[in-house]
Coordinates of C-alpha atoms and ligand atoms in Angstrom, one line a residue:
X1 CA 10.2 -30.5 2.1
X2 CA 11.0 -28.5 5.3
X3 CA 11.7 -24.6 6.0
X4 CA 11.3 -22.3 9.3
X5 CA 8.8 -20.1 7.1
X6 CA 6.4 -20.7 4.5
X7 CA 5.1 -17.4 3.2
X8 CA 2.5 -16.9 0.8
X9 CA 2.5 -14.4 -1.6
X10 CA 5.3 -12.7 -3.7
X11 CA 4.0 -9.1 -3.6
X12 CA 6.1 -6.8 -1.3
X13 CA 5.5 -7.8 1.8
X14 CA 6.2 -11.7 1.0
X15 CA 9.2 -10.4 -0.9
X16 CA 10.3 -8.1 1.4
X17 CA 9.9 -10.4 4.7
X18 CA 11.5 -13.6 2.4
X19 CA 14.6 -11.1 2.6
X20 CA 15.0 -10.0 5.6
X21 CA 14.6 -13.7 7.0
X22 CA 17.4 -14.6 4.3
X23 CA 19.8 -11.6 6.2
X24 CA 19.2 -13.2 9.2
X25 CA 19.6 -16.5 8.4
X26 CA 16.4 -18.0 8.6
X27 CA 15.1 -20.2 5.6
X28 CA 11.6 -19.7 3.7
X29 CA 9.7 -20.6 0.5
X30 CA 7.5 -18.0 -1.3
X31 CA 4.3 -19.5 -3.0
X32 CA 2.8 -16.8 -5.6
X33 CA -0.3 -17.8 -7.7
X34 CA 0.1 -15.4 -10.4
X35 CA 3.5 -15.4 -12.7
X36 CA 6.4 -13.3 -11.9
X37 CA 5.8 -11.0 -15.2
X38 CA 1.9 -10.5 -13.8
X39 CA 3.2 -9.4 -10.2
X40 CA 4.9 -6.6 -12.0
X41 CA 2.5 -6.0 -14.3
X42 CA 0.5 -4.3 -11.6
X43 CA 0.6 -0.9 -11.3
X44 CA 0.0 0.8 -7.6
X45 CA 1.1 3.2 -5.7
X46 CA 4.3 5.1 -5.5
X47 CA 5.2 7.1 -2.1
X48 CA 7.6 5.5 0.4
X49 CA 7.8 6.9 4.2
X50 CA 11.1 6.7 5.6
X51 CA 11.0 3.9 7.7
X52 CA 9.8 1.8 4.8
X53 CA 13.2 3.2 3.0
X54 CA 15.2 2.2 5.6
X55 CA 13.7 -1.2 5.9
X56 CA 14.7 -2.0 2.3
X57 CA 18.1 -0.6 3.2
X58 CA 18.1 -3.0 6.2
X59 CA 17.5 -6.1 3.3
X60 CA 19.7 -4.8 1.3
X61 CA 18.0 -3.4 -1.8
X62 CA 17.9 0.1 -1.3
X63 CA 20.7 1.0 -3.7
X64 CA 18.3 1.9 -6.9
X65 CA 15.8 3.5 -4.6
X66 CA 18.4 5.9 -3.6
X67 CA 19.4 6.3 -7.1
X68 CA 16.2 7.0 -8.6
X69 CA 13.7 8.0 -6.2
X70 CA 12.8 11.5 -5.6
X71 CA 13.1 12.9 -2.3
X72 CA 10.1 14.9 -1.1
X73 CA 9.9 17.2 1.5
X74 CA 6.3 18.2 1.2
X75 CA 2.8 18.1 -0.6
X76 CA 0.4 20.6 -2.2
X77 CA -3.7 21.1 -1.4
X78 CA -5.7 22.5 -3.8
X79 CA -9.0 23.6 -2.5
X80 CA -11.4 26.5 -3.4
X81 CA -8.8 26.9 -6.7
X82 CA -5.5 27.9 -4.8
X83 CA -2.6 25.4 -4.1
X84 CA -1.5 25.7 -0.6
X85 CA 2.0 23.6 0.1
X86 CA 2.0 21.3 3.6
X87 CA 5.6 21.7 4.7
X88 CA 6.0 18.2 5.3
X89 CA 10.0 18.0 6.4
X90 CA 10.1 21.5 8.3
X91 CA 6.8 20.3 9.9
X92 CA 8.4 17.4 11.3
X93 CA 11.8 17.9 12.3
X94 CA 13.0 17.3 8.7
X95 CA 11.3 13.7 7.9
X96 CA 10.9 13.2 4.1
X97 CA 8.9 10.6 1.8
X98 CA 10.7 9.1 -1.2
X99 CA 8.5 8.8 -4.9
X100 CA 9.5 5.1 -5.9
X101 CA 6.9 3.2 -7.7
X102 CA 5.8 -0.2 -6.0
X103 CA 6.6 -1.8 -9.5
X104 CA 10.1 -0.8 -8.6
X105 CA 10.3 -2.4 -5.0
X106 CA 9.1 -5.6 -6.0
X107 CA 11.2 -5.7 -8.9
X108 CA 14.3 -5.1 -7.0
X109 CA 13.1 -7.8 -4.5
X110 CA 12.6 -10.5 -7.2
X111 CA 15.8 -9.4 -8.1
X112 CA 17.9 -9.8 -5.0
X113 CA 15.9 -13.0 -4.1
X114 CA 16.7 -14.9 -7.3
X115 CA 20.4 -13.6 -7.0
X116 CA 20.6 -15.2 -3.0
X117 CA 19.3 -18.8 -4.8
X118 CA 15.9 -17.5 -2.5
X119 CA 13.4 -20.2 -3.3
X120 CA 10.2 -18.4 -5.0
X121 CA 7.4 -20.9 -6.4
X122 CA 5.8 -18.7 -9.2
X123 CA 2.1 -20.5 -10.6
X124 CA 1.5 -22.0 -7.3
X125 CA -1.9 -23.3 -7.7
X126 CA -4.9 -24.2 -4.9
X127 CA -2.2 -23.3 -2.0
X128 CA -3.6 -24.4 1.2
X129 CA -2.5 -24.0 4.5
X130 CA -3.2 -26.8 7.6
X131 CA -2.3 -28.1 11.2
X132 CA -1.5 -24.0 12.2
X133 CA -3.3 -24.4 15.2
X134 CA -0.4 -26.9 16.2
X135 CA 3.1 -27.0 16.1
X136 CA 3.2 -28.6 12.6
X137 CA 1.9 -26.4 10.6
X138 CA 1.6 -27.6 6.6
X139 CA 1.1 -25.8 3.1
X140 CA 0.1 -27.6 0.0
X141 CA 0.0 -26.3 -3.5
X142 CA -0.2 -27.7 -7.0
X143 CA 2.5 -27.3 -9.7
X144 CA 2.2 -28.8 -13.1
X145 CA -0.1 -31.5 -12.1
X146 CA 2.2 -32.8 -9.1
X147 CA 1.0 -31.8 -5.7
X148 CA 3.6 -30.9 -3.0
X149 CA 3.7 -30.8 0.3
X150 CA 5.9 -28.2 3.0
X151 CA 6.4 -28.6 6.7
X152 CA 7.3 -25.6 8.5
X153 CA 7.5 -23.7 11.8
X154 CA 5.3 -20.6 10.8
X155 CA 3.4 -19.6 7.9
X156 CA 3.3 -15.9 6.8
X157 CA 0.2 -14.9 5.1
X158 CA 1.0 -12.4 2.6
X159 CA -1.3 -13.2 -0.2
X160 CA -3.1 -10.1 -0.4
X161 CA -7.1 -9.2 0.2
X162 CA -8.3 -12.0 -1.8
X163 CA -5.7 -14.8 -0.8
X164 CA -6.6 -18.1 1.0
X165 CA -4.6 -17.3 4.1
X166 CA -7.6 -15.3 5.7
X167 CA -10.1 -17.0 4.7
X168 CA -9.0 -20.6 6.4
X169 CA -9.1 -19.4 9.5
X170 CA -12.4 -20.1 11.3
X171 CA -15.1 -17.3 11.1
X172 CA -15.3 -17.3 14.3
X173 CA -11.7 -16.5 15.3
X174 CA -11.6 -13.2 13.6
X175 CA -13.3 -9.6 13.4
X176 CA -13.7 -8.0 10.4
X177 CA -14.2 -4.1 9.9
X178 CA -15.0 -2.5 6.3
X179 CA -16.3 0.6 4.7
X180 CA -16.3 0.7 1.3
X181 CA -16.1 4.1 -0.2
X182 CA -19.4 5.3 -3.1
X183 CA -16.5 6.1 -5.9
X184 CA -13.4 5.1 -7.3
X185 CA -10.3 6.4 -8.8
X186 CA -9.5 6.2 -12.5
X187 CA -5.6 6.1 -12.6
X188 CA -3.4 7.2 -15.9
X189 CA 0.3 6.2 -16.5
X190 CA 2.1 8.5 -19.3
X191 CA 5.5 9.4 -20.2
X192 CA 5.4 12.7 -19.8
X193 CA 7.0 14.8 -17.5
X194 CA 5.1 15.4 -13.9
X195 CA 3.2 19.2 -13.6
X196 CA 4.7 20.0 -10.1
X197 CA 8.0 19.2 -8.1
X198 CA 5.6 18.1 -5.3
X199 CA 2.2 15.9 -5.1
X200 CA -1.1 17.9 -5.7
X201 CA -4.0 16.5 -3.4
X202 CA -7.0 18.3 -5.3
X203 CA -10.4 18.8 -3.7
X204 CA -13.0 20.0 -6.1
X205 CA -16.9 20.2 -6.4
X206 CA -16.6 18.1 -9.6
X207 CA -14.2 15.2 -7.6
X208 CA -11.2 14.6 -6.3
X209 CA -8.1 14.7 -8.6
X210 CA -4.5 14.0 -7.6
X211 CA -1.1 15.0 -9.6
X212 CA 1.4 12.4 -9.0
X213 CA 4.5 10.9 -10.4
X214 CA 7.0 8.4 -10.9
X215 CA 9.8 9.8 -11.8
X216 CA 10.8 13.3 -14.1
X217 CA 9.3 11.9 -17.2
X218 CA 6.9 9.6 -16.3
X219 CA 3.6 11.5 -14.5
X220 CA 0.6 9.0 -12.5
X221 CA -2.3 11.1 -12.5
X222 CA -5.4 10.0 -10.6
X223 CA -9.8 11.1 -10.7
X224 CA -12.6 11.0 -8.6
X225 CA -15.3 8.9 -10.6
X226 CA -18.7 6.9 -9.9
X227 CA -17.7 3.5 -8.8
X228 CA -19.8 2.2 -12.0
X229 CA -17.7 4.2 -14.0
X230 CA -16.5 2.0 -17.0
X231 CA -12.4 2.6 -17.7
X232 CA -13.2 2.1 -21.7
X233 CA -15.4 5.2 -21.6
X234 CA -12.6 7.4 -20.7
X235 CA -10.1 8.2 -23.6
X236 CA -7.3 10.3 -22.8
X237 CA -8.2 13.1 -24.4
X238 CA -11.4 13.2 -21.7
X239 CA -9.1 12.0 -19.1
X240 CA -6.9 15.4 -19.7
X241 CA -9.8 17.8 -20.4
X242 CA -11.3 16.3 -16.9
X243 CA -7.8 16.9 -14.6
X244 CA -7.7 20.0 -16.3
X245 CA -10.9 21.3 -14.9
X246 CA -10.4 19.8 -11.2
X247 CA -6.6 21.2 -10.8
X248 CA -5.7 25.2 -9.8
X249 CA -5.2 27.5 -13.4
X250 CA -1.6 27.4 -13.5
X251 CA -1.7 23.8 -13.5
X252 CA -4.2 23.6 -15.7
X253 CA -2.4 25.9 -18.1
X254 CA 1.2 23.9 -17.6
X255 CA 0.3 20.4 -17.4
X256 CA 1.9 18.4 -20.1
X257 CA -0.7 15.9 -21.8
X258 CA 0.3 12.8 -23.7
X259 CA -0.9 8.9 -24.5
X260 CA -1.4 6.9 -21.3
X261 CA 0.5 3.7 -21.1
X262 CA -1.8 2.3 -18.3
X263 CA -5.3 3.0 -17.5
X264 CA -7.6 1.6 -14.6
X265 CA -10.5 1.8 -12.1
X266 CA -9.5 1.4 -9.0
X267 CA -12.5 1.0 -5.9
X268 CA -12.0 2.8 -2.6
X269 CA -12.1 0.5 0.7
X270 CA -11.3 0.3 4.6
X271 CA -10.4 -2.8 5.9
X272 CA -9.4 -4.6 8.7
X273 CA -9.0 -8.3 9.9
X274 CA -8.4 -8.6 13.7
X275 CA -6.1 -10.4 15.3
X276 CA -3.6 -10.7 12.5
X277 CA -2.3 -14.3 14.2
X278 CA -3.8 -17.1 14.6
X279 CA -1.3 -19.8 16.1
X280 CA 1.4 -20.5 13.8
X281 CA -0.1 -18.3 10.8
X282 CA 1.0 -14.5 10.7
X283 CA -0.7 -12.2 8.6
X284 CA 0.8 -9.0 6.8
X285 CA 0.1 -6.4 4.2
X286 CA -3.3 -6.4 2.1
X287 CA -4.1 -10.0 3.6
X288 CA -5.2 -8.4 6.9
X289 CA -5.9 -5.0 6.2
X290 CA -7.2 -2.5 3.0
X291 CA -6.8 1.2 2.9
X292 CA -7.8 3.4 0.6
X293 CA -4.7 5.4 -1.3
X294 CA -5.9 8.8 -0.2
X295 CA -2.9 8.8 2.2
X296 CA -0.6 6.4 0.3
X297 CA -0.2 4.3 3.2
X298 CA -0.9 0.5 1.7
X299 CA 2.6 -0.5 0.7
X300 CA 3.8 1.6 4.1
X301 CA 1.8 -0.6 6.4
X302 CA 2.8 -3.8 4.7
X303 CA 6.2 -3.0 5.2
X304 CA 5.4 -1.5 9.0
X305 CA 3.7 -5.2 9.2
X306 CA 6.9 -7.0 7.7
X307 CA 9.3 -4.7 10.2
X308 CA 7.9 -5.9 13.2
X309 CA 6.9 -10.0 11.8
X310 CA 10.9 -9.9 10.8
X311 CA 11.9 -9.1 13.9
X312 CA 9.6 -11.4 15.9
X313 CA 10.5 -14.7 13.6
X314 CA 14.6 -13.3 14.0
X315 CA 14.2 -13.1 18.1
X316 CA 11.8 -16.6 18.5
X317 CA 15.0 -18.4 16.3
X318 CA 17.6 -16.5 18.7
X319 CA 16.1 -16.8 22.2
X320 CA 13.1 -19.9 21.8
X321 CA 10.6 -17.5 23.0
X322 CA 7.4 -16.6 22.0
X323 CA 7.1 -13.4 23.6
X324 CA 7.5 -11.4 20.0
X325 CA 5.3 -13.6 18.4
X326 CA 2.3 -13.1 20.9
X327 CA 3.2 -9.7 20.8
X328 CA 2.9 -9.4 17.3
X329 CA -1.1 -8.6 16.7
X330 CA -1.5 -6.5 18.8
X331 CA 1.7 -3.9 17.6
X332 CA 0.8 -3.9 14.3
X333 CA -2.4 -3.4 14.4
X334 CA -1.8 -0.3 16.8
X335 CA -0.3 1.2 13.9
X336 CA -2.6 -0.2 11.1
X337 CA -5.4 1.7 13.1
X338 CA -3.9 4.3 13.2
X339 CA -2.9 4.7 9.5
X340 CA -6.4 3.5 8.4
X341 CA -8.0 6.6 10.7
X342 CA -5.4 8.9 8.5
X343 CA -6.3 7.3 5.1
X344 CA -10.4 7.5 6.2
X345 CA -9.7 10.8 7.1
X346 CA -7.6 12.2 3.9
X347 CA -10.7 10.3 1.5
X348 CA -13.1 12.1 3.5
X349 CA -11.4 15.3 3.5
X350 CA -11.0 15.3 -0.4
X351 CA -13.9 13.3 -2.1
X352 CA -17.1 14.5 -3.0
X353 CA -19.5 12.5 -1.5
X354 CA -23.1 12.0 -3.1
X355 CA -25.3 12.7 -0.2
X356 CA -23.2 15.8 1.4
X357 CA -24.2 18.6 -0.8
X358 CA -22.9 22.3 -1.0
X359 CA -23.2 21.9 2.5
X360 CA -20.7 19.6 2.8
X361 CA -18.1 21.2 0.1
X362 CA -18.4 24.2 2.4
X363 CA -17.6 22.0 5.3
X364 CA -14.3 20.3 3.5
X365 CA -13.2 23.9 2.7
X366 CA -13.7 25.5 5.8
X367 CA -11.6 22.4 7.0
X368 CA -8.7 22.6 4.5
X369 CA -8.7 26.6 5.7
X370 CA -7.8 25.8 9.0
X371 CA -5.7 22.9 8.4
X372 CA -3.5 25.1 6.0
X373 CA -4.2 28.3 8.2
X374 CA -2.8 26.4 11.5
X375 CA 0.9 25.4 12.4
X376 CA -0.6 22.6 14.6
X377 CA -3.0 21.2 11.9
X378 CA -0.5 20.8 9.3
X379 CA 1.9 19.4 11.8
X380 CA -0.8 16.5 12.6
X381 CA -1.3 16.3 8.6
X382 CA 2.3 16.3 8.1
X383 CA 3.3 13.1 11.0
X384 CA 0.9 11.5 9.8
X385 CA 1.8 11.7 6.0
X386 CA 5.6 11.1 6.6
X387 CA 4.7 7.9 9.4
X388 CA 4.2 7.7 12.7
X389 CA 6.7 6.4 15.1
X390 CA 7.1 2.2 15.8
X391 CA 6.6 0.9 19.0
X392 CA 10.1 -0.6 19.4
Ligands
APR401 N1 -1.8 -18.4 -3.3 C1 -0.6 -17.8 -3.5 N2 -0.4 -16.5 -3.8 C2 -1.5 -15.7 -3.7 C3 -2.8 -16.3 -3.4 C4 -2.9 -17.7 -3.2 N3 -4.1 -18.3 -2.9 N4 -3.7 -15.3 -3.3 C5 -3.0 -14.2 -3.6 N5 -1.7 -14.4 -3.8 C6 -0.7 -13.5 -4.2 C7 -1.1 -12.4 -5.2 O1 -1.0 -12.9 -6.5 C8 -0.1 -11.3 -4.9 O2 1.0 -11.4 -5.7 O3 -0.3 -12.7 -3.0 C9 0.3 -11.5 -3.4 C10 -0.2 -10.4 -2.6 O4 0.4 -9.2 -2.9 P1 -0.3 -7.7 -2.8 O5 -1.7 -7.8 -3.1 O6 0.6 -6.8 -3.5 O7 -0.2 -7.5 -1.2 P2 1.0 -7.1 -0.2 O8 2.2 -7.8 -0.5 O9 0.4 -7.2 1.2 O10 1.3 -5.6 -0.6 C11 0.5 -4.5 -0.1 O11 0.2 -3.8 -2.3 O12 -2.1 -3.8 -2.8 C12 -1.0 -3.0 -2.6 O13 -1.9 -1.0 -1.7 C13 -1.3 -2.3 -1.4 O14 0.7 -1.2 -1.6 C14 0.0 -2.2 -0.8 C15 0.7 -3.4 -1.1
PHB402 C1 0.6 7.2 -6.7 O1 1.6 7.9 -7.2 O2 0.2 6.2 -7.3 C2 0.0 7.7 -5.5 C3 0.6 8.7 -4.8 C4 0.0 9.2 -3.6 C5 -1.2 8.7 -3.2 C6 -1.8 7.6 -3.9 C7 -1.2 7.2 -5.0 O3 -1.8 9.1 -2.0

């Protein structure tokens, strides 16, 4: 078999690159090693900058996102037991965020791929990728006993942290940059509605809590908790007596407890793989770079990723050049740099860390003083949160 792009991975940036290629014409296969049910299964996160909206609109499926997600035009800080609201829209020339779980995006995507006759190999097993340091690249994978075998032009490796795509290329090729963060969050799903109109970014000398949502009746709440922290010690009932001491009185008082639907650990990592090409193989999303949610900027850099891969591939099958393609790297991970300095800085700003102290509580609140306390420190909060600009 032959197609322009083999792309690996069907989480949203394989999904969401598979369709704009399909706008533009350009043909692709999608090899995902997990089941389409299990894709969606996974819960993350849930806040959508603009240009990732407008993307979505510009492949089509942005119809149920406008229907259902809730437009935001700012956040709350907690600190020192006071809510203080970051003016996010008025702050930045009226930019807002939209609240649409991730669940949601890829589900539309599946959906508007399988309605197109987009091919999408679900159960994909020991995918490999060869020859991408030539013109030929190749990709391999296993289904139902029968191996098969795709020639293509470019591969996109969208296969996540833990996918192959990274990992074939030579050690010597790339530069890796990690911290990994001393705690996790533990993250509830319930149907119940959410305590505030807005996001609550909590900083407290117990831990960090956040208030968030999917929709009016369905609330994602988030804690601070040792990264050895086992999920099946925390029932609900601890879960809400916990949030309930980290979050301001009145939310405390109002918040609106029920059974969670989903419950997990989540760790707390920067990451970044440098250059995200390596001849014919283009990395995107998770595969070549890992923040941590504080900012909620993961599923907005795989889509700030997909934006500019999308229109590289689109202008190399228009004009024969290269140029976008060699350009590609380097633009992204301008961004990604930039949004993994934000998301460092958010965790940093909110956590408790175990070797900091009082000293360093004093130090966060001081900082969330002036950043509340200052037009242009808020502003920089508030760019930031809502995306910076593109390149092109
Ligand atoms: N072969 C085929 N598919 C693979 C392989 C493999 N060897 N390894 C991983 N995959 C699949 C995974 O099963 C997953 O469905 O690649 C997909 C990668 O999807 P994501 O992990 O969701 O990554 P990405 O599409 O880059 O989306 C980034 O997801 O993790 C969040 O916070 C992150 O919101 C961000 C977004
Ligand atoms: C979420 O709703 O899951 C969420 C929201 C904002 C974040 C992280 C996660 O910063």
């Amino acid at each position: 078999m032959r197609v322009q792009v083999a792309i690996i991975g069907a989480g949203p940036a394989g999904l969401l690159l598979g369709q704009l290629l399909y706008r533009a014409g350009i043909d692709s296969i999608i090899l995902e090693r997990r089941s389409g049910e299990y894709v969606l299964g996974r819960i993350r996160a849930g806040v959508l900058e603009q240009a990732a909206v407008d993307l979505l609109d510009e492949g089509g499926v942005g119809k149920r996102l406008h229907e259902e997600g809730l437009v935001h035009g700012g956040i709350e800080l907690c600190f020192d037991g006071v809510r203080h609201r970051i003016a996010l829209a008025d702050l930045t020339g009226g930019k807002h965020v939209t609240v649409y779980g991730q669940t949601e995006v890829t589900r539309d995507l599946m959906d508007a791929r399988a309605a197109e006759g987009g091919r999408t190999i679900y159960e994909a097993e020991d995918v490999s990728i060869h020859d991408f340091d030539s013109d030929r690249p190749k990709v391999r994978y296993r289904r139902n006993g029968t191996v098969h075998e795709i020639d293509c032009d470019f591969i996109a490796g969208c296969d996540g942290f833990h996918g192959v795509c990274r990992e074939t290329i030579p050690r010597s090729a790339v530069k890796e940059y990690e911290r990994v963060f001393p705690f996790g969050w533990l993250g509830i799903l319930a149907d119940v509605p959410p305590v505030s109109d807005e996001l609550i970014y909590v900083n407290h000398p117990r831990g960090f809590a956040l208030c968030s949502m999917r929709s009016r009746t369905r609330s994602r709440y988030y804690l601070q908790v040792p990264l050895e922290e086992k999920v099946e010690s925390w029932s609900d009932e601890r879960f809400w007596v916990e949030l309930k001491r980290r979050v301001d009185a009145e939310a405390a008082r109002t918040v609106i407890t029920g059974p969670s639907i989903e419950k997990s650990i989540a760790p707390l990592r920067s990451f970044v793989a440098e250059p995200m090409r390596f001849g014919r193989l283009l990395l995107a999303g998770d595969a070549a770079h890992i923040v941590p949610p504080t900012g909620a900027k993961g599923l907005n850099l795989a889509a700030s990723d997909v934006r500019y891969l999308s229109r590289a591939l689109i202008d190399h099958y228009r004009s024969g050049s290269m140029k976008e393609i060699d350009a590609y790297s380097g633009k992204c991970l301008r961004r990604v740099w930039k949004a993994v300095r934000f998301s460092w800085w958010m965790t940093s700003l909110m956590h408790r860390f175990p070797d900091t102290g009082d000293f360093g509580q004093k130090i966060q609140e001081t900082e969330l003083y002036y950043l509340t306390g200052s037009t242009a420190a808020s502003t920089s909060l508030a760019e930031n949160y809502v995306g910076l600009p593109f390149e092109d």
